[in-house]
mmCIF file of C-alpha atoms in Angstrom:
data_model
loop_
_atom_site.group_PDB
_atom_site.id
_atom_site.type_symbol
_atom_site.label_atom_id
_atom_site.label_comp_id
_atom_site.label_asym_id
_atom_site.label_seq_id
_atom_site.Cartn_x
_atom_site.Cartn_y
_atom_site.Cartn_z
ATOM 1 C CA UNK R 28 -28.241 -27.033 31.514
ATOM 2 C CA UNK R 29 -25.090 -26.424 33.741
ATOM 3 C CA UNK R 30 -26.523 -25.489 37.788
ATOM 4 C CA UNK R 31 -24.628 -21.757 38.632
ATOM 5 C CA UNK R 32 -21.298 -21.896 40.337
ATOM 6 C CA UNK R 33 -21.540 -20.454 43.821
ATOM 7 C CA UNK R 34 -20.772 -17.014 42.176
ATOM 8 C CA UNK R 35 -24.083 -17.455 40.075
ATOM 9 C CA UNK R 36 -22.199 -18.236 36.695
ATOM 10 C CA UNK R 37 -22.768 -21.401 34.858
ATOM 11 C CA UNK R 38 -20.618 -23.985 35.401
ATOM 12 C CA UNK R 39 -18.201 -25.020 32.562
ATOM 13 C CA UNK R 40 -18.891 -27.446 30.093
ATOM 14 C CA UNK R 41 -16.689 -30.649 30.755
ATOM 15 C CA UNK R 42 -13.802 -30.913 28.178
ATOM 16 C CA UNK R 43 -13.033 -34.173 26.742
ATOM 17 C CA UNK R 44 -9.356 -35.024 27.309
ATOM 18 C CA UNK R 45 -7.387 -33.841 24.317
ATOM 19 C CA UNK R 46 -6.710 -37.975 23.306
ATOM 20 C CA UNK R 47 -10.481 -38.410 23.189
ATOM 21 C CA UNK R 48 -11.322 -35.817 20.299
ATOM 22 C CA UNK R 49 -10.850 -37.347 16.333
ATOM 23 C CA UNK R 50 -7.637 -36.980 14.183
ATOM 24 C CA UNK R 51 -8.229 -35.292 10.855
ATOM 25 C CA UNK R 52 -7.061 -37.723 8.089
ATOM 26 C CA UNK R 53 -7.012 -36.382 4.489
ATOM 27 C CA UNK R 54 -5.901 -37.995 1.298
ATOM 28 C CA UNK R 55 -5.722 -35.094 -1.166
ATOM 29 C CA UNK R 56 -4.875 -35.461 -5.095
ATOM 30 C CA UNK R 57 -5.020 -33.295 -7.849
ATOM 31 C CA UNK R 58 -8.948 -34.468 -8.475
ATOM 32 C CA UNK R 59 -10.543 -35.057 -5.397
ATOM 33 C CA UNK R 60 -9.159 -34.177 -1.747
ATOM 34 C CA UNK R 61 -10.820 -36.825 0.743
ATOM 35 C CA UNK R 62 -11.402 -36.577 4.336
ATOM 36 C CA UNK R 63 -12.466 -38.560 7.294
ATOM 37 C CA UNK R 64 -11.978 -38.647 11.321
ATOM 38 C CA UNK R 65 -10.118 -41.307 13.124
ATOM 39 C CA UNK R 66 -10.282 -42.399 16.769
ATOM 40 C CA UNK R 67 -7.626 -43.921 19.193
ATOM 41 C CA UNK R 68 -8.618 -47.002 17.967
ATOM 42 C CA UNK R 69 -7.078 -45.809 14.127
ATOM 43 C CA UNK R 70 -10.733 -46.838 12.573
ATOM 44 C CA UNK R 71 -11.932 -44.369 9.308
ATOM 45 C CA UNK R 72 -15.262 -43.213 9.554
ATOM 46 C CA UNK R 73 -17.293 -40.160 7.709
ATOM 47 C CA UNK R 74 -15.333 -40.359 5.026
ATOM 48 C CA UNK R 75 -16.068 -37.882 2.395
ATOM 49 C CA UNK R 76 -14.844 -36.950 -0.935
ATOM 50 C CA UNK R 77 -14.436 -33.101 -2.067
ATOM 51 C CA UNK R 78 -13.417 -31.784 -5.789
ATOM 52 C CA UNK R 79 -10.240 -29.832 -5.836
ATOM 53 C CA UNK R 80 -11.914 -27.674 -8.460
ATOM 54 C CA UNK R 81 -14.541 -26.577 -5.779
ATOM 55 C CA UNK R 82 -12.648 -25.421 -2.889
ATOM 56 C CA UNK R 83 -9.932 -22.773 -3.274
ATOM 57 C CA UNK R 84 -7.044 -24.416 -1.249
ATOM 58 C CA UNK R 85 -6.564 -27.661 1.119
ATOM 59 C CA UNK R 86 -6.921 -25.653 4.198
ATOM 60 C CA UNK R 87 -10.899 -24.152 2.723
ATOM 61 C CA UNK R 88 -11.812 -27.706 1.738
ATOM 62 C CA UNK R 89 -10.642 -29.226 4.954
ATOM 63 C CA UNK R 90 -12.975 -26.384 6.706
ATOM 64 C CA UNK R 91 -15.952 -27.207 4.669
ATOM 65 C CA UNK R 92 -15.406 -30.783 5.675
ATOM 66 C CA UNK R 93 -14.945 -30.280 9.482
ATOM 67 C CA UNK R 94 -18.147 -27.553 9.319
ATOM 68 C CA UNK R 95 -17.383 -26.332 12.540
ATOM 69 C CA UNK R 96 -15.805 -29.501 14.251
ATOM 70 C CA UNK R 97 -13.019 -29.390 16.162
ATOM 71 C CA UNK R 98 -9.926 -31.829 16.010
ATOM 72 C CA UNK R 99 -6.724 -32.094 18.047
ATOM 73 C CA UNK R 100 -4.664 -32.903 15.177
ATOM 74 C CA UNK R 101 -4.069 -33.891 11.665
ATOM 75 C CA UNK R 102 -2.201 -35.750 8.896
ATOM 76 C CA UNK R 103 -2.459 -34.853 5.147
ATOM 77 C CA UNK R 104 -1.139 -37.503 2.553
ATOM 78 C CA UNK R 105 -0.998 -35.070 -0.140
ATOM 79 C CA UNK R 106 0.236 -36.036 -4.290
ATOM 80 C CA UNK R 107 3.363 -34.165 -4.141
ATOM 81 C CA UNK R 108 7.136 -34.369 -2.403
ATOM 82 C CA UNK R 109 6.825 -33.046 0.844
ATOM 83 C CA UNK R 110 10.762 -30.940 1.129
ATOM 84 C CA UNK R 111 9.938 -28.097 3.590
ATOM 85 C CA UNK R 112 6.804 -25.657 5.561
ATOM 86 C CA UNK R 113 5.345 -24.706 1.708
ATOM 87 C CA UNK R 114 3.381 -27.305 -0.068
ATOM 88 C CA UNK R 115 2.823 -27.085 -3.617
ATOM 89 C CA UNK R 116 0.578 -29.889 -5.591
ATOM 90 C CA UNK R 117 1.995 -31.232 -8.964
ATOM 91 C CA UNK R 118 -1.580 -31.966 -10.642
ATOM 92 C CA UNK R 119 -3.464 -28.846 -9.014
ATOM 93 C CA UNK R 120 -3.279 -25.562 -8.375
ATOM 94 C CA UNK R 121 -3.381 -25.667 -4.432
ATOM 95 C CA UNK R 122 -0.200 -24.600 -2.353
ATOM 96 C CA UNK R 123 -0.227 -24.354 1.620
ATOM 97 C CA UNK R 124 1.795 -23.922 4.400
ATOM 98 C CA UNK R 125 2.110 -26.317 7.045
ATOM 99 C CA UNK R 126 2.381 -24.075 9.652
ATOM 100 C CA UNK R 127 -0.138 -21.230 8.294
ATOM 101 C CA UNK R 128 -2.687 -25.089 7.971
ATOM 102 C CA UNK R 129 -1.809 -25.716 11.724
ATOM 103 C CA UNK R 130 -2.766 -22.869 13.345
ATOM 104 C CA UNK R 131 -6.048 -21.330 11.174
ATOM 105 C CA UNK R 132 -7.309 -25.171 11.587
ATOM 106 C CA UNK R 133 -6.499 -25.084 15.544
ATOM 107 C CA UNK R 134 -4.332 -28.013 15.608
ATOM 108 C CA UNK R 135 -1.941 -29.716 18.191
ATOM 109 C CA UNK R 136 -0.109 -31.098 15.186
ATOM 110 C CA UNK R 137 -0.159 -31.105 11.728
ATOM 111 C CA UNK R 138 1.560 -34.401 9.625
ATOM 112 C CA UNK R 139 2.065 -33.692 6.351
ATOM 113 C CA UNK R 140 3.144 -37.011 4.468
ATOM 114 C CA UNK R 141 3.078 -38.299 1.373
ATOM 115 C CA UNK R 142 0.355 -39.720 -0.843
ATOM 116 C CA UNK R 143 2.099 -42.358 -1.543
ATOM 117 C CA UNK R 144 3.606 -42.988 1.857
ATOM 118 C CA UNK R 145 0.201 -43.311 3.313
ATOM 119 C CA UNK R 146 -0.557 -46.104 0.492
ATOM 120 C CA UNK R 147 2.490 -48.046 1.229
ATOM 121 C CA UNK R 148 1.757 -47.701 5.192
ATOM 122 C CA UNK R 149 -1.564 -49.023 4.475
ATOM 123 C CA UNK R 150 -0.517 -52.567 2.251
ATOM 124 C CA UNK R 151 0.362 -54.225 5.904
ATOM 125 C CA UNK R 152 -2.772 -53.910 7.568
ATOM 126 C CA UNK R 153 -4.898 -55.406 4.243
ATOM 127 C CA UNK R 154 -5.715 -58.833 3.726
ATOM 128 C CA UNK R 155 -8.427 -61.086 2.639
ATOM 129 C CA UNK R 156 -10.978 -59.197 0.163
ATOM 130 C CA UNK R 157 -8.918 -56.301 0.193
ATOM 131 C CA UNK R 158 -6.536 -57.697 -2.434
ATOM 132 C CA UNK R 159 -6.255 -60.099 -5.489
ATOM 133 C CA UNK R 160 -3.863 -61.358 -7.371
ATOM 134 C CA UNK R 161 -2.679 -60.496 -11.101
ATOM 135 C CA UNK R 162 0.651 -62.402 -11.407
ATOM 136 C CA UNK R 163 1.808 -65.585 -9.320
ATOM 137 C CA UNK R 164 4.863 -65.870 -7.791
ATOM 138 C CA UNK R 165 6.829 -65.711 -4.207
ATOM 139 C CA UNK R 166 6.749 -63.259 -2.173
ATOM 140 C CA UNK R 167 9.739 -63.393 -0.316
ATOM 141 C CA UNK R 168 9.636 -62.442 3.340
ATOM 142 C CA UNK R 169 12.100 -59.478 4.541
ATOM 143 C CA UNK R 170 12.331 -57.951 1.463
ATOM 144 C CA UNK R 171 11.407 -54.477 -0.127
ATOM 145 C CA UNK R 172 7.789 -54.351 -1.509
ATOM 146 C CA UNK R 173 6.730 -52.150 -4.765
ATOM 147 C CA UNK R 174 3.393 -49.808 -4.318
ATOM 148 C CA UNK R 175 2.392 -48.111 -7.292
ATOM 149 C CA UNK R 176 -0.635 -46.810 -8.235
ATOM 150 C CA UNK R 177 -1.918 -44.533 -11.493
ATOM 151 C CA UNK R 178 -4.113 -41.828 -10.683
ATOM 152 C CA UNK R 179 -4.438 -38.322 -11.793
ATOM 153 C CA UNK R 180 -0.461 -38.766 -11.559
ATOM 154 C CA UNK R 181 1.319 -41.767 -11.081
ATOM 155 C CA UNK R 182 2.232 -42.741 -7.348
ATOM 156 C CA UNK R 183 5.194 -45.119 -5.954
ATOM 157 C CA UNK R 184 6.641 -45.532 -3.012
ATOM 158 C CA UNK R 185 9.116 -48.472 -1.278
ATOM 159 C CA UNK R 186 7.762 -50.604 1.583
ATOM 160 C CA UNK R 187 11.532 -52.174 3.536
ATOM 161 C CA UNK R 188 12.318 -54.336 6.065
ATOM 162 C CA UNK R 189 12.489 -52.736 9.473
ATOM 163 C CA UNK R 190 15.826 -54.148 10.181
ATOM 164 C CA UNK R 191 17.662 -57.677 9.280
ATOM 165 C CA UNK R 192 15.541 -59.335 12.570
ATOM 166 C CA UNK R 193 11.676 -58.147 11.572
ATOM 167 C CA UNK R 194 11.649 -61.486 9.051
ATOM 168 C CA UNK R 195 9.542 -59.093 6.880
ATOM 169 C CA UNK R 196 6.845 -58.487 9.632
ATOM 170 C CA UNK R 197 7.881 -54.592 10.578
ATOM 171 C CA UNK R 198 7.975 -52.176 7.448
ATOM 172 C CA UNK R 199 9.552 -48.813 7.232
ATOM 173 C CA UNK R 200 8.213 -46.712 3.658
ATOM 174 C CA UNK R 201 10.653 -45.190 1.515
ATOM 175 C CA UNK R 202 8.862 -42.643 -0.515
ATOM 176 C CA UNK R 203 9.660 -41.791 -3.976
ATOM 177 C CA UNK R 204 8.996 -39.550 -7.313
ATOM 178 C CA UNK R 205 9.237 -42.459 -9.766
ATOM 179 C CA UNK R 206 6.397 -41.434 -11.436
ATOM 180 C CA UNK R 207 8.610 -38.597 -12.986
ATOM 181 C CA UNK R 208 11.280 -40.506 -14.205
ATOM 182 C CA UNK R 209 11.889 -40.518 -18.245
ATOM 183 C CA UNK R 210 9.359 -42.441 -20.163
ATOM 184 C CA UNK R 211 11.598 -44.957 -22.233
ATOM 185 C CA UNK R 212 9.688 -46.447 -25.042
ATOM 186 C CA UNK R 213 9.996 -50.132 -26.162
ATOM 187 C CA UNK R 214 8.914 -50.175 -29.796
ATOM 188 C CA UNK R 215 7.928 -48.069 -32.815
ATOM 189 C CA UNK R 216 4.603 -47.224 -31.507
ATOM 190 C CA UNK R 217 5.506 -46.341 -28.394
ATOM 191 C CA UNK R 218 8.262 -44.736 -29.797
ATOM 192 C CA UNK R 219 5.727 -42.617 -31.897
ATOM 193 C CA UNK R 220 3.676 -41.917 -28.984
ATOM 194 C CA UNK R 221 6.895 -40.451 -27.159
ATOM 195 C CA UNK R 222 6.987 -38.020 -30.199
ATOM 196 C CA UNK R 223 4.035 -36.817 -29.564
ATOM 197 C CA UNK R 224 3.691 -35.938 -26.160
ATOM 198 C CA UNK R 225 6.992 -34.180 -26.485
ATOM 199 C CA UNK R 226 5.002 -31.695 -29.228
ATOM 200 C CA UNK R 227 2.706 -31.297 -26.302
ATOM 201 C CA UNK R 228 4.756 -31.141 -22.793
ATOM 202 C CA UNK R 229 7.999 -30.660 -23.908
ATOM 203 C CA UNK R 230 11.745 -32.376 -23.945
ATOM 204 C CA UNK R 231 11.166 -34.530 -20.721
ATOM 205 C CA UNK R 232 8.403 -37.132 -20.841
ATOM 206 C CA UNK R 233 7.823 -38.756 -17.723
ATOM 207 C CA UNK R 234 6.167 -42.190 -17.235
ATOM 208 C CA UNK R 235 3.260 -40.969 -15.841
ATOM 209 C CA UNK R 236 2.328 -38.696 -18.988
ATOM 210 C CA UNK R 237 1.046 -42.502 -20.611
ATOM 211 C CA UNK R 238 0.542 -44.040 -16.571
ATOM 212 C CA UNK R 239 -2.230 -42.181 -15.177
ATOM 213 C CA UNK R 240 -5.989 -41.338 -15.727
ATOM 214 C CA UNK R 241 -4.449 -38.009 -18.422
ATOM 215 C CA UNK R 242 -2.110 -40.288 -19.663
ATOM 216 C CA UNK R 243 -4.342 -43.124 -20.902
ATOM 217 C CA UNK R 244 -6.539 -39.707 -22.330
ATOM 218 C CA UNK R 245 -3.530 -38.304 -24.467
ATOM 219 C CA UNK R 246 -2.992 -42.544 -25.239
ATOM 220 C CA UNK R 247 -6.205 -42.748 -26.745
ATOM 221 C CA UNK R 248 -6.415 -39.643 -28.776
ATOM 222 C CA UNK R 249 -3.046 -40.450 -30.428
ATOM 223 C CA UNK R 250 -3.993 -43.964 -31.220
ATOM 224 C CA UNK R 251 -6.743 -42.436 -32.820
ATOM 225 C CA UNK R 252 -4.875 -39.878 -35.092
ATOM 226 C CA UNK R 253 -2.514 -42.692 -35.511
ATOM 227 C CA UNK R 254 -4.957 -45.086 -36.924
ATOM 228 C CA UNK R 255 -6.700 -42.066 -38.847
ATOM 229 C CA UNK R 256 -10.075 -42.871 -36.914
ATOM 230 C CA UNK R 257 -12.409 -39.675 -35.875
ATOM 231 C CA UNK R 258 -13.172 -41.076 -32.371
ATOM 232 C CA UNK R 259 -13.514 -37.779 -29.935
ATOM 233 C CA UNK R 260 -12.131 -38.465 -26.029
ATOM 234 C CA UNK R 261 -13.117 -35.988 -23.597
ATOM 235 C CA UNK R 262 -11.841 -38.035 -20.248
ATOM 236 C CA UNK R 263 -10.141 -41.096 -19.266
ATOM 237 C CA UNK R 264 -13.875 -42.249 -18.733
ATOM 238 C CA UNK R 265 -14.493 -42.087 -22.212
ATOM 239 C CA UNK R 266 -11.961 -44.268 -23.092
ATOM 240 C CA UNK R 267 -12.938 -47.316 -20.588
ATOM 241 C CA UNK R 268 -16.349 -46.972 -21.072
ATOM 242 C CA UNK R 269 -15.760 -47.821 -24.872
ATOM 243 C CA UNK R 270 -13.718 -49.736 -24.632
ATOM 244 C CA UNK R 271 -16.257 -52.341 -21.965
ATOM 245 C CA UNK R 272 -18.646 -51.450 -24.617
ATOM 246 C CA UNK R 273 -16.487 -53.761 -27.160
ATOM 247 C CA UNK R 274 -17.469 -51.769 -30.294
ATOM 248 C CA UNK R 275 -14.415 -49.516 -30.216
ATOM 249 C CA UNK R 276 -11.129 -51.480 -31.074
ATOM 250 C CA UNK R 277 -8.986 -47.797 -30.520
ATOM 251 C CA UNK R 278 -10.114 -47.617 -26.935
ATOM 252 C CA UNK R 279 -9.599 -51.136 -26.496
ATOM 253 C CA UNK R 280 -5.896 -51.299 -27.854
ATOM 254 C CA UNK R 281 -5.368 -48.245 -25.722
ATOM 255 C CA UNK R 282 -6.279 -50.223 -22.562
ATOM 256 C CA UNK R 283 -4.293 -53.059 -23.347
ATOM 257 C CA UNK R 284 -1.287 -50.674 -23.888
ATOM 258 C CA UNK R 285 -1.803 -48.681 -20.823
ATOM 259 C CA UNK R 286 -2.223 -51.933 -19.014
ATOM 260 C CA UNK R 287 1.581 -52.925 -20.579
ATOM 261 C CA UNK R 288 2.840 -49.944 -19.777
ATOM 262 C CA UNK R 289 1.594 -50.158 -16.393
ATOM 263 C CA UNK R 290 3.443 -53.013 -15.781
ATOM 264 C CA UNK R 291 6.273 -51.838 -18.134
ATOM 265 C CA UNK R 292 6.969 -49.668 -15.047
ATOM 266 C CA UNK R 293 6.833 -51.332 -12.340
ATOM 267 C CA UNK R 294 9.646 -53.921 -13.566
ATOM 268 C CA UNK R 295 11.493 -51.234 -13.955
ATOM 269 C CA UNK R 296 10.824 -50.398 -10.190
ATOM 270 C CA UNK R 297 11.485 -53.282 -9.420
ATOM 271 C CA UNK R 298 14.602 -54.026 -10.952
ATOM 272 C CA UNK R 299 15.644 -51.169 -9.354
ATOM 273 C CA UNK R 300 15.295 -52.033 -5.441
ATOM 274 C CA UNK R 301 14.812 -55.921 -5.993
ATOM 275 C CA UNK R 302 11.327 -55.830 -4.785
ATOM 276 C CA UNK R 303 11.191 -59.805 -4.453
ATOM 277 C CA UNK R 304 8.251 -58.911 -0.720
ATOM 278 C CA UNK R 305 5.539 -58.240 -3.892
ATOM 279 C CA UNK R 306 4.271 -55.904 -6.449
ATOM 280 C CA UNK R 307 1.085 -53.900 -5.219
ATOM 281 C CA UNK R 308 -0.888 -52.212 -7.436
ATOM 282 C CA UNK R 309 -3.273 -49.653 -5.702
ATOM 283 C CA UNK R 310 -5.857 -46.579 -6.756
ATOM 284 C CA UNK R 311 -9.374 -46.313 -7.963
ATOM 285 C CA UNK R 312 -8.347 -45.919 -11.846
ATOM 286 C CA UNK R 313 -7.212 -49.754 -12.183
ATOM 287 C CA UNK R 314 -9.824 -50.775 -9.822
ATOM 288 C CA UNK R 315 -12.399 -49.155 -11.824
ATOM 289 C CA UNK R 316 -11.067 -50.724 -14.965
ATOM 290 C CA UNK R 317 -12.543 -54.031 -13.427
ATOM 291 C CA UNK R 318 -12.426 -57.125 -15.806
ATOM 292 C CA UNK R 319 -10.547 -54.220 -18.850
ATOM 293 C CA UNK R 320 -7.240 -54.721 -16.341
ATOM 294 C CA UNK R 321 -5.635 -56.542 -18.952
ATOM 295 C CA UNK R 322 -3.469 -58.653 -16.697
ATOM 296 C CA UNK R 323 -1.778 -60.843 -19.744
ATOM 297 C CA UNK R 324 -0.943 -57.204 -21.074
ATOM 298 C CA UNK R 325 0.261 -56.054 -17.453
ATOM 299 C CA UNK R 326 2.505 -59.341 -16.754
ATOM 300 C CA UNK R 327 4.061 -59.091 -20.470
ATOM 301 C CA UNK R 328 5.251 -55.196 -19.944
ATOM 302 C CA UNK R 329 6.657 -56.491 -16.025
ATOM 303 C CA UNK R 330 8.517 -59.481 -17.148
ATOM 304 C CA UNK R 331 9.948 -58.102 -20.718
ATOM 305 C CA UNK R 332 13.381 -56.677 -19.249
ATOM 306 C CA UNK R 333 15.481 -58.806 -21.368
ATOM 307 C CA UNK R 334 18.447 -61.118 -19.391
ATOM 308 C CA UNK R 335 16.237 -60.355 -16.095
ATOM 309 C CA UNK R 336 13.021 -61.628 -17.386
ATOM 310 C CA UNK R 337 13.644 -64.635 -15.461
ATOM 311 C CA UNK R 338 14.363 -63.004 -12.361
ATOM 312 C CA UNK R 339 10.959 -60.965 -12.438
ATOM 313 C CA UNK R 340 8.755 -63.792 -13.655
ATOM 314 C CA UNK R 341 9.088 -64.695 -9.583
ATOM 315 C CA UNK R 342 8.053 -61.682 -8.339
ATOM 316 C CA UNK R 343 3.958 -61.698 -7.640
ATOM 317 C CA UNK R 344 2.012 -58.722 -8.647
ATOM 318 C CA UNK R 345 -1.348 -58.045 -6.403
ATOM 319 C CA UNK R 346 -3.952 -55.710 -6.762
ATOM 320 C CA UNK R 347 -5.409 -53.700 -4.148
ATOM 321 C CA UNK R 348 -9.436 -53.280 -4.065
ATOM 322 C CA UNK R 349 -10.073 -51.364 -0.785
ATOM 323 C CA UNK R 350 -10.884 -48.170 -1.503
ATOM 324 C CA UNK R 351 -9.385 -45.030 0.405
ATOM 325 C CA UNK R 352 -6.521 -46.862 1.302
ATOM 326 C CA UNK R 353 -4.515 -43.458 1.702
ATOM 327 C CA UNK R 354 -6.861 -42.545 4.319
ATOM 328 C CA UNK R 355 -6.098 -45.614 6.191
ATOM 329 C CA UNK R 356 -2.494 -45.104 5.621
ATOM 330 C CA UNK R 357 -2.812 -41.599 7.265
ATOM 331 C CA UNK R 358 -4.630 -43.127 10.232
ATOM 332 C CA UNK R 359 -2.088 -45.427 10.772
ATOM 333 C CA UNK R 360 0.998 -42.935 10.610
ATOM 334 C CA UNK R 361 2.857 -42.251 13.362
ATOM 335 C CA UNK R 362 3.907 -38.850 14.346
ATOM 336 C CA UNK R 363 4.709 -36.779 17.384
#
C-alpha cells in the first residue's frame, strides 16, 4: 500500500516511463486477426490468434485481446492497401479508421502497414530453421527479393536494396497488390477453369481467385465437375486432407495445380522486378501443405516463361516455416 502524502492522501502509484510499456503488434487477415506485445528489445510474446467472424471490427478484437491492458502504441499489418485514415479489408467485412483506432485504444501512435510489408520486413531477420529451400539457385546480393504468400488472399510485396552501397545487407519493402492482377491461363484446362470463375466473380479474374486457401476450394470443385466425379468440398481443408489421404486423385491433381500455379506467379513477379536476391514463399496455407507442396509442380509453373526460362532457372525459391512472421514484421517496423 502507498504511505499518505503529508496532506493524508495516498501517494501515487509510480508510472513506468512511456518506453517501458509493450507495443501492440497485430497481423490481421480476412480469417484470423492475431495479436501479441513487443518490448524495446522487438521480441513477440503472448501471441494470440482471434476469428474475424467473432469480433465485430479490428478495434473490438484488439480490446478483447488487450482485456484491460494498456499500451503506448501500435502497428497493424492489415490484408489490404493502406491509401488514407479509412481502412477497409478486401477478404472481410471490417473497416476502421486510423485515427477513430488511435484514440478509443489510448495510443501514442498508431502504424498502420501492410500485411505484406510486415512479411517482407520480417525475411531479413530469419535464418536457420526458419526457412528451407524448394528451388536451387543464386541468390544474388543487392538485388530485389520476391515475398509472396497465399492465404485467405494472395500477398506480395518487394524487398530492395537500400541504396547501390548496402551490398544487399539494408532492405527497404516495396509493397504491392499483385495478388489482383489478371489471372492469365497457360493451357486448356486452365483455360476452362478461367471460364468458370468468370460465371462466378465476374469479367476480371485475379490470380489469387486459383492462389489462395478459396482459390484452391473453387480449384477443386471444378476439377471435380470437370472430371464428372461427385466429390463434395466444403473448405480448402477438405481438399489437403484428401488429398494426404492418397485415395482421392481430384484433390490430389488440384494440389499439384495450385502448387504450379503458385509458382506460375511468382515468375511472373519476378520477371517483372528481376528478383535475382531470392524467391520467398511465406504463410501458414503452404506450410500446412507439408510434404503435398509439390515443389517439381511449383519449379515447373516458375521457370515455364518461354525465352526467359533460362534466366529464372537461377533464381532460388525458399520457403518460410516460422510462423507469425507478420507479427515479427510489425515488431520490427519503424515508425515515428
Amino acid at each position: 500500500m502507498n504511505s499518505p502524502t503529508p496532506t493524508g492522501r495516498p501517494s501515487p502509484e509510480p508510472r513506468a516511463p512511456a518506453d517501458a510499456m509493450p507495443r501492440l503488434v497485430g497481423d490481421i487477415g480476412g480469417t484470423n486477426a492475431r495479436f501479441a506485445l513487443c518490448g524495446p528489445d522487438g521480441q513477440v510474446r503472448e501471441e494470440r490468434k482471434l476469428p474475424v467472424a467473432d469480433h465485430p471490427g479490428l478495434i473490438e478484437a484488439a480490446e478483447a485481446y488487450l482485456a484491460g491492458r494498456k499500451v503506448r502504441d501500435a502497428v497493424f499489418a492489415v490484408a489490404t492497401p493502406v491509401l488514407g485514415d479509412t481502412v477497409a479489408f478486401t477478404n472481410s467485412a471490417w473497416r476502421f479508421s486510423i485515427r477513430a483506432a488511435r484514440e478509443r485504444l489510448g495510443l501514442r501512435d498508431l502504424a498502420v502497414i501492410n500485411d505484406f510489408v510486415a512479411q517482407a520486413t520480417a525475411i531479413p531477420a530469419l535464418g536457420g530453421e526458419d526457412l528451407r529451400a524448394l528451388k536451387p539457385g543464386e541468390a544474388k546480393a543487392g538485388r530485389p527479393r520476391l515475398v509472396i504468400g497465399p492465404g485467405t488472399g494472395l500477398g506480395v510485396a518487394f524487398l530492395l536494396p537500400d541504396g547501390p552501397a548496402s551490398g544487399g545487407r539494408g532492405w527497404r519493402v516495396a509493397p504491392s497488390e499483385a495478388g489482383h492482377a489478371s489471372f492469365a491461363p497457360q493451357d486448356a484446362l486452365q483455360a476452362e477453369l478461367l471460364r468458370r470463375l468468370r460465371e462466378i466473380h465476374g469479367g476480371h479474374v485475379s490470380a489469387e481467385r486459383l492462389v489462395s486457401g478459396p482459390g484452391l476450394l473453387q480449384t477443386a470443385r471444378s476439377l471435380a465437375e470437370i472430371r464428372g466425379t461427385a466429390i463434395r468440398y466444403e473448405t480448402p481443408r477438405d481438399v489437403s486432407d484428401r488429398a494426404a489421404a492418397g485415395d482421392c486423385p481430384t484433390s490430389a491433381e488440384a494440389v499439384r495445380l495450385f502448387c504450379f500455379l503458385l509458382g506460375s506467379v511468382a515468375g511472373n513477379y519476378a520477371l517483372t522486378l528481376l528478383t535475382e536476391g531470392g524467391v520467398h514463399v511465406t504463410g501458414g496455407l503452404c506450410r500446412n501443405l507439408g510434404p503435398l507442396l509439390d515443389r517439381e509442380e511449383l519449379i515447373r509453373g516458375f521457370t515455364a516463361k518461354g525465352r526467359f526460362s533460362g534466366y529464372l532457372e537461377t533464381i532460388p525459391i525458399g520457403q518460410v516455416l516460422r510462423p507469425h512472421t507478420g507479427l515479427l514484421g510489425a515488431a520490427l517496423h519503424r515508425h515515428v
